[in-house]
């Protein structure tokens, strides 16, 4: 009898494991296609689903780039699945498997990323397996996510390590700190782009930042103020920020929370930009950016799951 019960338990476990779904999901964008990974726990009832939007640069659906592998978004998806929540993370245009969907650099605009995210939201909303859609934007993905959430009517929004000011102001601060000798020249270029005007003569030393082909994208990006955009949202909002983040900080989170007073603000001590436990020490902090085996912060997972479960329909 005991052997029969043990066999049934093993059979049930195997069935549940098979029922868990990890599959590739496709989103047509014009004549191109974006690729994402859909994670669904084993269940027959509709589940909350979270759309992850990765940060800037060549960051892929897992939170990695060609020179750093930390698996932050993949680990977060795994954690949510363990708590009975589905998730979708995707490669943005020109990144990862969505490489061929990249427009020419001179044709790319920030609105492409917004519209793509809105497209994913709408795709999830039509899927009967999901009860409601939460958008989670990480870093630059926070700004993309809050605008797309409003555009497509997502049910909730989470900002993780999101900036509190527009990109032109952030860029000015970074240049002042890292290359003060170019600050005056860069400020002139940035102010021109902010006003919607391209700049013809750019110092060769600054071509990587302000080359002609990327200027139209910067113009489109500089238009958006995170504080103004989050204020337009009328859904439950969670703002998460770590205290050892080297890219954004608690002041950014405070600005977002002040702009949207109904938002829940969660400051997590000792969490860095890739959502992992890290000290203030620069070298040790950066070491976590390339450690895929290091788990993500548990307090953040608890905050996210608690927030989503409180909205469960």
CSV table of C-alpha atoms in Angstrom, one decimal:
chain,number,residue,atom,x,y,z
A,1,UNK,CA,0.0,0.0,0.0
A,2,UNK,CA,2.8,2.4,0.9
A,3,UNK,CA,4.5,1.6,-2.4
A,4,UNK,CA,1.3,2.4,-4.2
A,5,UNK,CA,0.9,5.8,-2.4
A,6,UNK,CA,4.5,6.6,-3.1
A,7,UNK,CA,4.1,5.8,-6.8
A,8,UNK,CA,1.0,8.0,-6.9
A,9,UNK,CA,2.8,10.9,-5.3
A,10,UNK,CA,5.7,10.6,-7.8
A,11,UNK,CA,3.2,10.4,-10.7
A,12,UNK,CA,1.3,13.5,-9.4
A,13,UNK,CA,4.6,15.4,-9.0
A,14,UNK,CA,5.7,14.5,-12.6
A,15,UNK,CA,2.3,15.6,-13.9
A,16,UNK,CA,2.5,19.0,-12.2
A,17,UNK,CA,6.1,19.5,-13.5
A,18,UNK,CA,4.9,18.7,-17.0
A,19,UNK,CA,2.0,21.1,-16.6
A,20,UNK,CA,4.4,24.0,-15.9
A,21,UNK,CA,4.9,25.9,-19.1
A,22,UNK,CA,8.0,27.6,-20.3
A,23,UNK,CA,7.6,28.6,-23.9
A,24,UNK,CA,8.6,31.1,-26.5
A,25,UNK,CA,6.1,33.8,-27.3
A,26,UNK,CA,6.2,35.9,-30.4
A,27,UNK,CA,4.9,39.4,-31.1
A,28,UNK,CA,4.7,40.6,-34.7
A,29,UNK,CA,5.8,44.3,-35.1
A,30,UNK,CA,5.2,45.4,-38.6
A,31,UNK,CA,7.2,43.0,-40.8
A,32,UNK,CA,9.4,41.9,-38.0
A,33,UNK,CA,9.0,39.8,-34.8
A,34,UNK,CA,9.9,40.2,-31.2
A,35,UNK,CA,10.7,37.1,-29.1
A,36,UNK,CA,9.9,36.5,-25.4
A,37,UNK,CA,9.8,33.7,-22.8
A,38,UNK,CA,6.5,32.9,-21.1
A,39,UNK,CA,6.6,31.2,-17.7
A,40,UNK,CA,3.4,29.7,-16.3
A,41,UNK,CA,3.0,27.7,-13.1
A,42,UNK,CA,1.0,24.4,-13.0
A,43,UNK,CA,-2.7,25.3,-12.6
A,44,UNK,CA,-6.0,25.3,-14.4
A,45,UNK,CA,-7.2,28.7,-13.1
A,46,UNK,CA,-6.4,32.1,-14.5
A,47,UNK,CA,-3.2,33.6,-13.0
A,48,UNK,CA,-1.8,37.1,-12.6
A,49,UNK,CA,0.9,37.6,-15.2
A,50,UNK,CA,3.9,40.1,-15.0
A,51,UNK,CA,5.5,41.6,-18.1
A,52,UNK,CA,9.2,42.4,-17.5
A,53,UNK,CA,10.8,45.2,-19.4
A,54,UNK,CA,14.6,45.2,-19.3
A,55,UNK,CA,16.8,48.2,-18.9
A,56,UNK,CA,18.9,50.2,-21.4
A,57,UNK,CA,21.6,49.1,-23.7
A,58,UNK,CA,21.9,45.6,-25.1
A,59,UNK,CA,20.2,44.0,-22.1
A,60,UNK,CA,18.3,40.9,-23.0
A,61,UNK,CA,15.2,39.2,-21.6
A,62,UNK,CA,17.2,37.6,-18.8
A,63,UNK,CA,18.8,40.8,-17.7
A,64,UNK,CA,22.2,40.0,-19.3
A,65,UNK,CA,24.3,41.8,-22.0
A,66,UNK,CA,27.3,40.6,-24.1
A,67,UNK,CA,29.8,41.4,-21.3
A,68,UNK,CA,27.8,40.7,-18.1
A,69,UNK,CA,25.6,37.8,-17.1
A,70,UNK,CA,23.6,38.1,-13.9
A,71,UNK,CA,20.3,36.5,-14.9
A,72,UNK,CA,18.4,39.0,-12.7
A,73,UNK,CA,15.2,38.9,-14.7
A,74,UNK,CA,15.3,35.2,-15.2
A,75,UNK,CA,15.8,34.6,-11.5
A,76,UNK,CA,12.9,37.0,-10.8
A,77,UNK,CA,10.7,35.1,-13.2
A,78,UNK,CA,11.6,31.8,-11.5
A,79,UNK,CA,10.7,33.3,-8.1
A,80,UNK,CA,7.3,34.5,-9.3
A,81,UNK,CA,6.5,31.1,-10.8
A,82,UNK,CA,7.3,29.5,-7.4
A,83,UNK,CA,4.7,31.9,-5.9
A,84,UNK,CA,2.1,30.9,-8.4
A,85,UNK,CA,2.5,33.8,-10.9
A,86,UNK,CA,3.1,33.8,-14.6
A,87,UNK,CA,5.6,36.1,-16.3
A,88,UNK,CA,6.7,37.2,-19.8
A,89,UNK,CA,10.1,38.7,-20.5
A,90,UNK,CA,11.3,39.6,-23.9
A,91,UNK,CA,14.2,40.8,-26.1
A,92,UNK,CA,13.7,44.3,-27.2
A,93,UNK,CA,14.3,45.5,-30.7
A,94,UNK,CA,17.9,44.8,-32.0
A,95,UNK,CA,18.6,42.7,-28.9
A,96,UNK,CA,19.0,39.0,-28.5
A,97,UNK,CA,16.7,36.9,-30.6
A,98,UNK,CA,14.9,40.1,-31.6
A,99,UNK,CA,18.0,41.3,-33.3
A,100,UNK,CA,16.5,41.4,-36.8
A,101,UNK,CA,13.6,43.6,-35.6
A,102,UNK,CA,16.0,46.5,-35.0
A,103,UNK,CA,15.4,49.5,-37.2
A,104,UNK,CA,18.3,51.4,-38.7
A,105,UNK,CA,19.8,53.4,-35.9
A,106,UNK,CA,18.8,56.7,-37.5
A,107,UNK,CA,15.1,55.5,-37.6
A,108,UNK,CA,14.9,54.2,-34.1
A,109,UNK,CA,12.7,56.2,-31.6
A,110,UNK,CA,11.9,55.8,-28.0
A,111,UNK,CA,8.2,55.4,-29.0
A,112,UNK,CA,9.2,52.1,-30.7
A,113,UNK,CA,10.0,50.6,-27.3
A,114,UNK,CA,6.8,52.0,-25.8
A,115,UNK,CA,4.6,50.6,-28.6
A,116,UNK,CA,6.3,47.2,-28.4
A,117,UNK,CA,5.6,47.0,-24.7
A,118,UNK,CA,2.0,48.1,-25.2
A,119,UNK,CA,1.7,45.3,-27.8
A,120,UNK,CA,2.9,42.7,-25.3
A,121,UNK,CA,0.4,44.0,-22.7
A,122,UNK,CA,-2.4,43.7,-25.2
A,123,UNK,CA,-1.4,40.2,-26.2
A,124,UNK,CA,-1.4,39.1,-22.5
A,125,UNK,CA,-4.7,40.8,-21.9
A,126,UNK,CA,-6.3,38.6,-24.6
A,127,UNK,CA,-5.0,35.4,-23.2
A,128,UNK,CA,-7.6,33.7,-21.1
A,129,UNK,CA,-5.0,32.0,-18.9
A,130,UNK,CA,-4.3,35.3,-17.2
A,131,UNK,CA,-6.5,37.2,-14.7
A,132,UNK,CA,-4.7,40.5,-14.9
A,133,UNK,CA,-1.5,42.1,-16.2
A,134,UNK,CA,1.1,43.8,-14.1
A,135,UNK,CA,4.0,45.7,-15.9
A,136,UNK,CA,7.4,45.6,-14.2
A,137,UNK,CA,10.0,47.9,-15.7
A,138,UNK,CA,13.6,47.7,-14.6
A,139,UNK,CA,15.9,50.7,-14.9
A,140,UNK,CA,15.1,52.4,-18.3
A,141,UNK,CA,12.3,49.8,-18.6
A,142,UNK,CA,10.6,51.7,-15.8
A,143,UNK,CA,9.9,54.7,-18.0
A,144,UNK,CA,9.0,52.5,-21.0
A,145,UNK,CA,6.7,50.5,-18.7
A,146,UNK,CA,4.8,53.3,-17.1
A,147,UNK,CA,4.0,54.9,-20.5
A,148,UNK,CA,3.0,51.6,-22.1
A,149,UNK,CA,0.9,50.6,-19.0
A,150,UNK,CA,-1.1,53.8,-19.5
A,151,UNK,CA,-1.3,53.3,-23.2
A,152,UNK,CA,-2.5,49.7,-23.2
A,153,UNK,CA,-4.5,49.7,-19.9
A,154,UNK,CA,-2.4,47.4,-17.8
A,155,UNK,CA,-3.9,46.6,-14.3
A,156,UNK,CA,-0.8,47.5,-12.2
A,157,UNK,CA,2.7,48.8,-12.5
A,158,UNK,CA,6.0,48.2,-10.7
A,159,UNK,CA,9.1,50.4,-11.1
A,160,UNK,CA,12.3,48.6,-10.1
A,161,UNK,CA,15.4,50.9,-10.0
A,162,UNK,CA,13.7,53.4,-12.2
A,163,UNK,CA,15.0,56.9,-12.8
A,164,UNK,CA,13.1,59.9,-11.3
A,165,UNK,CA,14.2,62.5,-13.9
A,166,UNK,CA,14.3,62.8,-17.7
A,167,UNK,CA,17.3,61.3,-19.5
A,168,UNK,CA,18.7,64.7,-20.5
A,169,UNK,CA,19.2,65.6,-16.8
A,170,UNK,CA,20.6,62.2,-16.0
A,171,UNK,CA,23.1,62.4,-18.9
A,172,UNK,CA,24.2,65.9,-17.8
A,173,UNK,CA,24.9,64.7,-14.3
A,174,UNK,CA,26.8,61.6,-15.5
A,175,UNK,CA,29.0,63.7,-17.8
A,176,UNK,CA,29.7,66.3,-15.1
A,177,UNK,CA,30.8,63.5,-12.8
A,178,UNK,CA,32.7,61.3,-15.2
A,179,UNK,CA,34.1,63.7,-17.8
A,180,UNK,CA,33.8,67.3,-16.4
A,181,UNK,CA,36.1,68.6,-19.1
A,182,UNK,CA,33.4,68.0,-21.7
A,183,UNK,CA,30.5,69.2,-19.5
A,184,UNK,CA,30.0,72.6,-21.1
A,185,UNK,CA,30.1,71.2,-24.7
A,186,UNK,CA,27.8,68.3,-23.8
A,187,UNK,CA,25.3,70.5,-22.1
A,188,UNK,CA,25.0,72.7,-25.2
A,189,UNK,CA,24.3,69.5,-27.3
A,190,UNK,CA,21.9,68.1,-24.8
A,191,UNK,CA,20.0,71.4,-24.5
A,192,UNK,CA,19.7,71.6,-28.3
A,193,UNK,CA,18.4,68.0,-28.6
A,194,UNK,CA,16.0,68.7,-25.7
A,195,UNK,CA,14.6,71.5,-27.8
A,196,UNK,CA,14.2,69.1,-30.8
A,197,UNK,CA,17.2,70.3,-32.8
A,198,UNK,CA,20.0,68.1,-34.0
A,199,UNK,CA,23.6,69.3,-33.8
A,200,UNK,CA,25.8,69.1,-36.9
A,201,UNK,CA,29.3,69.6,-35.5
A,202,UNK,CA,30.2,67.2,-32.7
A,203,UNK,CA,33.6,66.8,-31.2
A,204,UNK,CA,35.1,63.4,-32.4
A,205,UNK,CA,35.6,62.5,-28.7
A,206,UNK,CA,31.8,62.7,-28.2
A,207,UNK,CA,30.7,60.8,-31.3
A,208,UNK,CA,29.8,57.7,-29.3
A,209,UNK,CA,27.3,59.7,-27.4
A,210,UNK,CA,26.1,62.2,-30.0
A,211,UNK,CA,26.8,60.7,-33.4
A,212,UNK,CA,24.3,62.0,-36.0
A,213,UNK,CA,22.4,58.7,-36.4
A,214,UNK,CA,21.6,58.5,-32.6
A,215,UNK,CA,20.5,62.1,-32.2
A,216,UNK,CA,16.9,61.6,-33.3
A,217,UNK,CA,16.5,58.8,-30.8
A,218,UNK,CA,17.9,61.0,-28.0
A,219,UNK,CA,15.4,63.8,-29.0
A,220,UNK,CA,12.5,61.3,-28.7
A,221,UNK,CA,13.8,60.0,-25.4
A,222,UNK,CA,14.4,63.4,-23.8
A,223,UNK,CA,10.7,64.3,-24.2
A,224,UNK,CA,9.6,62.0,-21.4
A,225,UNK,CA,9.7,62.9,-17.7
A,226,UNK,CA,9.2,59.9,-15.4
A,227,UNK,CA,7.5,62.1,-12.8
A,228,UNK,CA,4.9,63.3,-15.3
A,229,UNK,CA,4.3,59.9,-16.8
A,230,UNK,CA,3.8,58.1,-13.4
A,231,UNK,CA,1.4,60.8,-12.4
A,232,UNK,CA,-0.8,59.9,-15.3
A,233,UNK,CA,-1.3,56.3,-14.1
A,234,UNK,CA,-4.5,55.4,-12.3
A,235,UNK,CA,-3.6,51.8,-11.3
A,236,UNK,CA,-1.9,50.3,-8.2
A,237,UNK,CA,1.8,51.1,-8.3
A,238,UNK,CA,4.8,49.8,-6.4
A,239,UNK,CA,8.1,51.6,-6.5
A,240,UNK,CA,11.2,49.6,-5.5
A,241,UNK,CA,14.7,51.0,-5.0
A,242,UNK,CA,17.8,49.5,-3.4
A,243,UNK,CA,20.2,51.5,-1.3
A,244,UNK,CA,23.4,50.2,-2.9
A,245,UNK,CA,22.3,50.9,-6.5
A,246,UNK,CA,25.1,52.5,-8.5
A,247,UNK,CA,22.9,53.7,-11.3
A,248,UNK,CA,19.8,55.1,-9.6
A,249,UNK,CA,19.2,55.9,-5.9
A,250,UNK,CA,16.6,56.6,-3.3
A,251,UNK,CA,16.2,60.2,-4.4
A,252,UNK,CA,14.9,58.8,-7.8
A,253,UNK,CA,12.4,56.6,-6.0
A,254,UNK,CA,11.4,59.6,-3.8
A,255,UNK,CA,10.7,61.7,-6.9
A,256,UNK,CA,8.5,59.1,-8.4
A,257,UNK,CA,6.6,58.6,-5.1
A,258,UNK,CA,6.1,62.3,-4.7
A,259,UNK,CA,4.7,62.5,-8.2
A,260,UNK,CA,2.3,59.6,-7.6
A,261,UNK,CA,1.3,59.8,-3.9
A,262,UNK,CA,-0.9,56.7,-4.2
A,263,UNK,CA,2.1,54.6,-5.0
A,264,UNK,CA,3.6,52.1,-2.5
A,265,UNK,CA,7.3,52.9,-1.9
A,266,UNK,CA,9.7,50.1,-0.9
A,267,UNK,CA,13.3,51.0,-0.1
A,268,UNK,CA,15.5,47.9,0.2
A,269,UNK,CA,18.7,48.1,2.2
A,270,UNK,CA,21.7,46.5,0.6
A,271,UNK,CA,20.1,45.8,-2.9
A,272,UNK,CA,21.9,47.1,-6.0
A,273,UNK,CA,20.9,47.8,-9.6
A,274,UNK,CA,20.8,44.2,-10.7
A,275,UNK,CA,18.5,43.4,-7.8
A,276,UNK,CA,21.1,41.5,-5.8
A,277,UNK,CA,22.6,41.9,-2.3
A,278,UNK,CA,25.7,44.1,-2.6
A,279,UNK,CA,27.9,46.4,-0.5
A,280,UNK,CA,28.6,50.0,-1.2
A,281,UNK,CA,32.2,49.1,-2.2
A,282,UNK,CA,32.4,49.7,-6.0
A,283,UNK,CA,34.4,46.7,-7.0
A,284,UNK,CA,32.4,44.2,-4.9
A,285,UNK,CA,29.2,45.8,-6.1
A,286,UNK,CA,30.1,45.5,-9.7
A,287,UNK,CA,31.2,41.9,-9.2
A,288,UNK,CA,27.6,40.9,-8.7
A,289,UNK,CA,26.8,42.2,-12.2
A,290,UNK,CA,28.5,39.1,-13.6
A,291,UNK,CA,27.5,36.4,-11.1
A,292,UNK,CA,24.4,34.5,-12.5
A,293,UNK,CA,24.5,32.1,-9.5
A,294,UNK,CA,24.0,34.8,-6.9
A,295,UNK,CA,20.3,35.0,-6.0
A,296,UNK,CA,18.3,38.1,-6.2
A,297,UNK,CA,17.2,40.0,-3.1
A,298,UNK,CA,14.6,38.1,-1.1
A,299,UNK,CA,13.0,41.2,0.4
A,300,UNK,CA,12.3,42.5,-3.1
A,301,UNK,CA,10.6,39.2,-4.1
A,302,UNK,CA,8.4,39.3,-1.0
A,303,UNK,CA,7.4,42.9,-1.8
A,304,UNK,CA,6.5,42.1,-5.4
A,305,UNK,CA,4.6,39.0,-4.6
A,306,UNK,CA,2.7,40.6,-1.7
A,307,UNK,CA,1.8,43.6,-3.9
A,308,UNK,CA,0.5,41.4,-6.8
A,309,UNK,CA,-1.4,39.0,-4.5
A,310,UNK,CA,-3.1,42.0,-2.9
A,311,UNK,CA,-4.6,42.8,-6.3
A,312,UNK,CA,-5.5,39.2,-7.2
A,313,UNK,CA,-8.9,39.0,-8.8
